[in-house]
Amino acid sequence: MEIPTELKNFVQACVPLAASHEHGGVKRLLTELIAEPSFASSIPPFGEVETSPRGWTLGGEFVCHKADDLTVMILDTLPGVEQPPHDHEMHAIIGVFEGCEDQRFFARSSEGVTPAAGRSMEAGDVVVLGEQSIHAISSPAGRAARAIHVYFGDIYDVERSLFHPDTLEQHPFTGELYDEFCRPAS
Ligand SMILES: [Fe+2]
């Protein structure tokens, strides 16, 4: 995929901000980026979506930038699947630019992990997730989500966790287990 200029400029501006842990600055830039009405149409569709080994079509991701202190990707989330709760072990900022990304959040306590409030993110909405945040994403029927996901680290090279969709028991994150923990949307 050819990365549109606005997105390229956004990534370039995020590099020094990530190096100095300026999450607020990245949030402001991401909010401005997706508020631009022409932005969504500048991102081409991914094309054919791969089916997972267990038969889920989750969406797709396109990595725009990957470094030790910053990962930026375009993430598509397709309806029909409740994806499992997971953490990132780093700050993250999500900005939805098309469709609707449903967020379920979970709280950690001495009792373990419990469901907390959720939020439906519409185009233009931005959410900041702390280092210890746990969330799960899905999209409602007919409203596939497209979003920019920014991680303040290398999301592909970090030990993080997945949580069983029913028991919320914690497990090391693997792609295989992520697939196993998906459930059909209710
Ligand atoms: Fe996530």
PDB file of C-alpha atoms and ligand atoms in Angstrom:
ATOM      1  CA  MET A   1       0.000   0.000   0.000  1.00  0.00           C
ATOM      2  CA  GLU A   2       1.191   3.495  -0.829  1.00  0.00           C
ATOM      3  CA  ILE A   3       1.076   5.468   2.427  1.00  0.00           C
ATOM      4  CA  PRO A   4      -0.718   8.799   1.878  1.00  0.00           C
ATOM      5  CA  THR A   5       1.322  11.930   2.507  1.00  0.00           C
ATOM      6  CA  GLU A   6      -0.760  13.049   5.510  1.00  0.00           C
ATOM      7  CA  LEU A   7      -0.132   9.724   7.222  1.00  0.00           C
ATOM      8  CA  LYS A   8       3.569   9.803   6.355  1.00  0.00           C
ATOM      9  CA  ASN A   9       3.825  13.293   7.846  1.00  0.00           C
ATOM     10  CA  PHE A  10       1.937  12.139  10.949  1.00  0.00           C
ATOM     11  CA  VAL A  11       4.349   9.246  11.479  1.00  0.00           C
ATOM     12  CA  GLN A  12       7.365  11.509  11.012  1.00  0.00           C
ATOM     13  CA  ALA A  13       5.978  13.935  13.572  1.00  0.00           C
ATOM     14  CA  CYS A  14       5.315  11.070  16.024  1.00  0.00           C
ATOM     15  CA  VAL A  15       8.912   9.779  15.957  1.00  0.00           C
ATOM     16  CA  PRO A  16      10.450  12.518  18.165  1.00  0.00           C
ATOM     17  CA  LEU A  17       7.304  12.680  20.332  1.00  0.00           C
ATOM     18  CA  ALA A  18       7.507   8.937  21.029  1.00  0.00           C
ATOM     19  CA  ALA A  19      11.206   9.257  21.847  1.00  0.00           C
ATOM     20  CA  SER A  20      10.329  11.813  24.536  1.00  0.00           C
ATOM     21  CA  HIS A  21       7.167   9.951  25.696  1.00  0.00           C
ATOM     22  CA  GLU A  22       4.888  12.827  24.736  1.00  0.00           C
ATOM     23  CA  HIS A  23       1.657  10.885  24.534  1.00  0.00           C
ATOM     24  CA  GLY A  24      -0.467  14.042  24.657  1.00  0.00           C
ATOM     25  CA  GLY A  25       1.290  15.437  21.586  1.00  0.00           C
ATOM     26  CA  VAL A  26       0.625  12.253  19.607  1.00  0.00           C
ATOM     27  CA  LYS A  27      -3.006  12.255  20.716  1.00  0.00           C
ATOM     28  CA  ARG A  28      -3.413  15.832  19.469  1.00  0.00           C
ATOM     29  CA  LEU A  29      -1.808  15.022  16.094  1.00  0.00           C
ATOM     30  CA  LEU A  30      -3.912  11.874  15.658  1.00  0.00           C
ATOM     31  CA  THR A  31      -7.107  13.770  16.499  1.00  0.00           C
ATOM     32  CA  GLU A  32      -6.209  16.397  13.890  1.00  0.00           C
ATOM     33  CA  LEU A  33      -5.283  13.758  11.290  1.00  0.00           C
ATOM     34  CA  ILE A  34      -8.546  11.822  11.422  1.00  0.00           C
ATOM     35  CA  ALA A  35     -10.692  14.961  11.746  1.00  0.00           C
ATOM     36  CA  GLU A  36      -9.723  15.851   8.184  1.00  0.00           C
ATOM     37  CA  PRO A  37     -12.735  14.708   6.075  1.00  0.00           C
ATOM     38  CA  SER A  38     -10.541  13.592   3.152  1.00  0.00           C
ATOM     39  CA  PHE A  39      -8.384  11.328   5.325  1.00  0.00           C
ATOM     40  CA  ALA A  40     -10.571   8.181   5.251  1.00  0.00           C
ATOM     41  CA  SER A  41     -10.839   8.243   1.470  1.00  0.00           C
ATOM     42  CA  SER A  42      -7.053   8.572   1.135  1.00  0.00           C
ATOM     43  CA  ILE A  43      -6.535   5.110   2.688  1.00  0.00           C
ATOM     44  CA  PRO A  44      -7.050   2.380   0.090  1.00  0.00           C
ATOM     45  CA  PRO A  45      -8.855  -0.811   1.126  1.00  0.00           C
ATOM     46  CA  PHE A  46      -6.661  -3.777   1.991  1.00  0.00           C
ATOM     47  CA  GLY A  47      -8.279  -6.076  -0.531  1.00  0.00           C
ATOM     48  CA  GLU A  48      -8.914  -9.724   0.261  1.00  0.00           C
ATOM     49  CA  VAL A  49      -9.023 -10.491   3.991  1.00  0.00           C
ATOM     50  CA  GLU A  50      -7.227 -13.602   5.214  1.00  0.00           C
ATOM     51  CA  THR A  51      -9.208 -16.208   7.118  1.00  0.00           C
ATOM     52  CA  SER A  52      -7.583 -17.391  10.343  1.00  0.00           C
ATOM     53  CA  PRO A  53      -6.806 -21.088  10.951  1.00  0.00           C
ATOM     54  CA  ARG A  54     -10.035 -21.330  12.983  1.00  0.00           C
ATOM     55  CA  GLY A  55     -12.067 -19.626  10.287  1.00  0.00           C
ATOM     56  CA  TRP A  56     -12.339 -16.051  11.602  1.00  0.00           C
ATOM     57  CA  THR A  57     -12.069 -13.039   9.330  1.00  0.00           C
ATOM     58  CA  LEU A  58     -10.795 -10.453  11.770  1.00  0.00           C
ATOM     59  CA  GLY A  59      -9.751  -7.701   9.385  1.00  0.00           C
ATOM     60  CA  GLY A  60      -6.266  -6.663   8.483  1.00  0.00           C
ATOM     61  CA  GLU A  61      -3.357  -4.547   9.509  1.00  0.00           C
ATOM     62  CA  PHE A  62      -0.898  -2.463   7.569  1.00  0.00           C
ATOM     63  CA  VAL A  63       2.197  -1.398   9.461  1.00  0.00           C
ATOM     64  CA  CYS A  64       3.283   2.136   8.569  1.00  0.00           C
ATOM     65  CA  HIS A  65       6.152   2.363  11.066  1.00  0.00           C
ATOM     66  CA  LYS A  66       7.884  -0.131  13.341  1.00  0.00           C
ATOM     67  CA  ALA A  67      10.697   0.753  15.707  1.00  0.00           C
ATOM     68  CA  ASP A  68      11.712  -0.029  19.293  1.00  0.00           C
ATOM     69  CA  ASP A  69       9.783   2.942  20.655  1.00  0.00           C
ATOM     70  CA  LEU A  70       6.937   3.356  18.144  1.00  0.00           C
ATOM     71  CA  THR A  71       4.603   1.222  16.033  1.00  0.00           C
ATOM     72  CA  VAL A  72       1.957   2.821  13.827  1.00  0.00           C
ATOM     73  CA  MET A  73      -0.532   0.745  11.880  1.00  0.00           C
ATOM     74  CA  ILE A  74      -3.820   0.943  10.044  1.00  0.00           C
ATOM     75  CA  LEU A  75      -6.118  -1.680  11.534  1.00  0.00           C
ATOM     76  CA  ASP A  76      -9.361  -2.929  10.020  1.00  0.00           C
ATOM     77  CA  THR A  77     -11.812  -4.705  12.319  1.00  0.00           C
ATOM     78  CA  LEU A  78     -14.572  -6.683  10.630  1.00  0.00           C
ATOM     79  CA  PRO A  79     -17.976  -7.435  12.156  1.00  0.00           C
ATOM     80  CA  GLY A  80     -18.996 -10.913  13.255  1.00  0.00           C
ATOM     81  CA  VAL A  81     -16.237 -11.623  15.781  1.00  0.00           C
ATOM     82  CA  GLU A  82     -15.688 -10.664  19.406  1.00  0.00           C
ATOM     83  CA  GLN A  83     -11.923 -10.490  19.640  1.00  0.00           C
ATOM     84  CA  PRO A  84     -10.368 -11.483  22.970  1.00  0.00           C
ATOM     85  CA  PRO A  85      -9.235  -9.218  25.810  1.00  0.00           C
ATOM     86  CA  HIS A  86      -5.518  -8.439  25.707  1.00  0.00           C
ATOM     87  CA  ASP A  87      -2.992  -5.937  26.959  1.00  0.00           C
ATOM     88  CA  HIS A  88      -0.090  -4.195  25.217  1.00  0.00           C
ATOM     89  CA  GLU A  89       2.430  -3.539  28.028  1.00  0.00           C
ATOM     90  CA  MET A  90       2.944  -0.071  26.525  1.00  0.00           C
ATOM     91  CA  HIS A  91       0.880   3.067  26.020  1.00  0.00           C
ATOM     92  CA  ALA A  92      -1.366   3.021  22.973  1.00  0.00           C
ATOM     93  CA  ILE A  93      -3.567   5.558  21.190  1.00  0.00           C
ATOM     94  CA  ILE A  94      -6.355   4.552  18.817  1.00  0.00           C
ATOM     95  CA  GLY A  95      -8.103   6.876  16.386  1.00  0.00           C
ATOM     96  CA  VAL A  96     -11.071   5.581  14.367  1.00  0.00           C
ATOM     97  CA  PHE A  97     -11.489   7.158  10.929  1.00  0.00           C
ATOM     98  CA  GLU A  98     -14.268   4.981   9.449  1.00  0.00           C
ATOM     99  CA  GLY A  99     -17.072   2.732  10.759  1.00  0.00           C
ATOM    100  CA  CYS A 100     -17.310   1.895  14.437  1.00  0.00           C
ATOM    101  CA  GLU A 101     -14.803   0.170  16.747  1.00  0.00           C
ATOM    102  CA  ASP A 102     -16.433  -1.220  19.897  1.00  0.00           C
ATOM    103  CA  GLN A 103     -14.088  -1.222  22.851  1.00  0.00           C
ATOM    104  CA  ARG A 104     -14.613  -3.353  25.934  1.00  0.00           C
ATOM    105  CA  PHE A 105     -12.337  -2.490  28.837  1.00  0.00           C
ATOM    106  CA  PHE A 106     -11.278  -4.626  31.800  1.00  0.00           C
ATOM    107  CA  ALA A 107      -9.936  -3.693  35.214  1.00  0.00           C
ATOM    108  CA  ARG A 108      -7.114  -5.347  37.137  1.00  0.00           C
ATOM    109  CA  SER A 109      -7.351  -5.778  40.869  1.00  0.00           C
ATOM    110  CA  SER A 110      -6.156  -8.149  43.563  1.00  0.00           C
ATOM    111  CA  GLU A 111      -9.252 -10.213  42.733  1.00  0.00           C
ATOM    112  CA  GLY A 112      -8.062 -10.620  39.137  1.00  0.00           C
ATOM    113  CA  VAL A 113      -9.437  -9.167  35.926  1.00  0.00           C
ATOM    114  CA  THR A 114     -13.033  -7.946  35.723  1.00  0.00           C
ATOM    115  CA  PRO A 115     -15.121  -6.315  32.959  1.00  0.00           C
ATOM    116  CA  ALA A 116     -15.326  -2.524  33.132  1.00  0.00           C
ATOM    117  CA  ALA A 117     -17.035   0.114  31.015  1.00  0.00           C
ATOM    118  CA  GLY A 118     -17.050  -0.089  27.251  1.00  0.00           C
ATOM    119  CA  ARG A 119     -17.156   2.491  24.528  1.00  0.00           C
ATOM    120  CA  SER A 120     -18.268   2.587  20.888  1.00  0.00           C
ATOM    121  CA  MET A 121     -15.781   4.649  18.929  1.00  0.00           C
ATOM    122  CA  GLU A 122     -17.090   6.441  15.873  1.00  0.00           C
ATOM    123  CA  ALA A 123     -15.075   8.161  13.144  1.00  0.00           C
ATOM    124  CA  GLY A 124     -13.110  11.001  14.718  1.00  0.00           C
ATOM    125  CA  ASP A 125     -12.928   9.433  18.184  1.00  0.00           C
ATOM    126  CA  VAL A 126      -9.553   8.907  19.851  1.00  0.00           C
ATOM    127  CA  VAL A 127      -8.815   6.853  22.957  1.00  0.00           C
ATOM    128  CA  VAL A 128      -5.621   6.609  25.018  1.00  0.00           C
ATOM    129  CA  LEU A 129      -4.796   3.296  26.693  1.00  0.00           C
ATOM    130  CA  GLY A 130      -2.364   3.164  29.596  1.00  0.00           C
ATOM    131  CA  GLU A 131       0.485   0.692  29.830  1.00  0.00           C
ATOM    132  CA  GLN A 132      -1.572  -1.730  31.931  1.00  0.00           C
ATOM    133  CA  SER A 133      -4.891  -1.304  30.097  1.00  0.00           C
ATOM    134  CA  ILE A 134      -6.777  -4.382  28.953  1.00  0.00           C
ATOM    135  CA  HIS A 135      -9.212  -4.093  26.079  1.00  0.00           C
ATOM    136  CA  ALA A 136     -11.040  -6.156  23.472  1.00  0.00           C
ATOM    137  CA  ILE A 137     -12.253  -4.928  20.112  1.00  0.00           C
ATOM    138  CA  SER A 138     -15.025  -5.762  17.676  1.00  0.00           C
ATOM    139  CA  SER A 139     -17.219  -3.903  15.239  1.00  0.00           C
ATOM    140  CA  PRO A 140     -21.015  -3.918  14.928  1.00  0.00           C
ATOM    141  CA  ALA A 141     -22.794  -5.558  11.994  1.00  0.00           C
ATOM    142  CA  GLY A 142     -22.419  -3.618   8.772  1.00  0.00           C
ATOM    143  CA  ARG A 143     -19.967  -1.108  10.252  1.00  0.00           C
ATOM    144  CA  ALA A 144     -16.435  -2.446   9.758  1.00  0.00           C
ATOM    145  CA  ALA A 145     -13.974  -0.225  11.611  1.00  0.00           C
ATOM    146  CA  ARG A 146     -10.843   1.342  10.193  1.00  0.00           C
ATOM    147  CA  ALA A 147      -8.504   2.959  12.671  1.00  0.00           C
ATOM    148  CA  ILE A 148      -4.963   4.150  13.238  1.00  0.00           C
ATOM    149  CA  HIS A 149      -3.364   2.308  16.161  1.00  0.00           C
ATOM    150  CA  VAL A 150      -0.256   3.890  17.672  1.00  0.00           C
ATOM    151  CA  TYR A 151       1.853   1.939  20.187  1.00  0.00           C
ATOM    152  CA  PHE A 152       4.694   3.504  22.169  1.00  0.00           C
ATOM    153  CA  GLY A 153       7.034   0.572  21.621  1.00  0.00           C
ATOM    154  CA  ASP A 154       7.449  -2.377  19.286  1.00  0.00           C
ATOM    155  CA  ILE A 155       4.110  -4.169  19.641  1.00  0.00           C
ATOM    156  CA  TYR A 156       5.496  -7.165  17.745  1.00  0.00           C
ATOM    157  CA  ASP A 157       8.369  -7.641  20.165  1.00  0.00           C
ATOM    158  CA  VAL A 158       6.927  -7.493  23.659  1.00  0.00           C
ATOM    159  CA  GLU A 159       5.751 -10.104  26.130  1.00  0.00           C
ATOM    160  CA  ARG A 160       2.106  -9.376  26.750  1.00  0.00           C
ATOM    161  CA  SER A 161      -1.059 -11.160  27.760  1.00  0.00           C
ATOM    162  CA  LEU A 162      -4.330 -12.504  26.479  1.00  0.00           C
ATOM    163  CA  PHE A 163      -7.304 -13.179  28.715  1.00  0.00           C
ATOM    164  CA  HIS A 164      -9.741 -16.033  28.311  1.00  0.00           C
ATOM    165  CA  PRO A 165     -13.028 -14.601  26.962  1.00  0.00           C
ATOM    166  CA  ASP A 166     -15.151 -16.383  29.605  1.00  0.00           C
ATOM    167  CA  THR A 167     -12.939 -16.795  32.679  1.00  0.00           C
ATOM    168  CA  LEU A 168     -10.593 -13.816  32.024  1.00  0.00           C
ATOM    169  CA  GLU A 169      -7.725 -16.049  33.077  1.00  0.00           C
ATOM    170  CA  GLN A 170      -4.378 -14.574  31.985  1.00  0.00           C
ATOM    171  CA  HIS A 171      -2.201 -16.298  29.363  1.00  0.00           C
ATOM    172  CA  PRO A 172       0.922 -15.339  27.414  1.00  0.00           C
ATOM    173  CA  PHE A 173      -0.100 -13.676  24.148  1.00  0.00           C
ATOM    174  CA  THR A 174       0.319 -15.777  21.013  1.00  0.00           C
ATOM    175  CA  GLY A 175      -1.355 -15.477  17.633  1.00  0.00           C
ATOM    176  CA  GLU A 176      -2.599 -19.024  17.924  1.00  0.00           C
ATOM    177  CA  LEU A 177      -4.271 -18.393  21.281  1.00  0.00           C
ATOM    178  CA  TYR A 178      -5.762 -15.118  20.010  1.00  0.00           C
ATOM    179  CA  ASP A 179      -7.461 -17.132  17.281  1.00  0.00           C
ATOM    180  CA  GLU A 180      -8.642 -19.730  19.819  1.00  0.00           C
ATOM    181  CA  PHE A 181     -10.094 -17.043  22.126  1.00  0.00           C
ATOM    182  CA  CYS A 182     -12.198 -15.332  19.419  1.00  0.00           C
ATOM    183  CA  ARG A 183     -15.952 -15.802  19.716  1.00  0.00           C
ATOM    184  CA  PRO A 184     -18.811 -15.172  17.298  1.00  0.00           C
ATOM    185  CA  ALA A 185     -20.421 -11.776  17.861  1.00  0.00           C
ATOM    186  CA  SER A 186     -23.554 -12.076  19.941  1.00  0.00           C
TER     187      SER A 186
HETATM  188 FE    FE B   1      -5.214  -3.958  21.421  1.00  0.00          FE
END
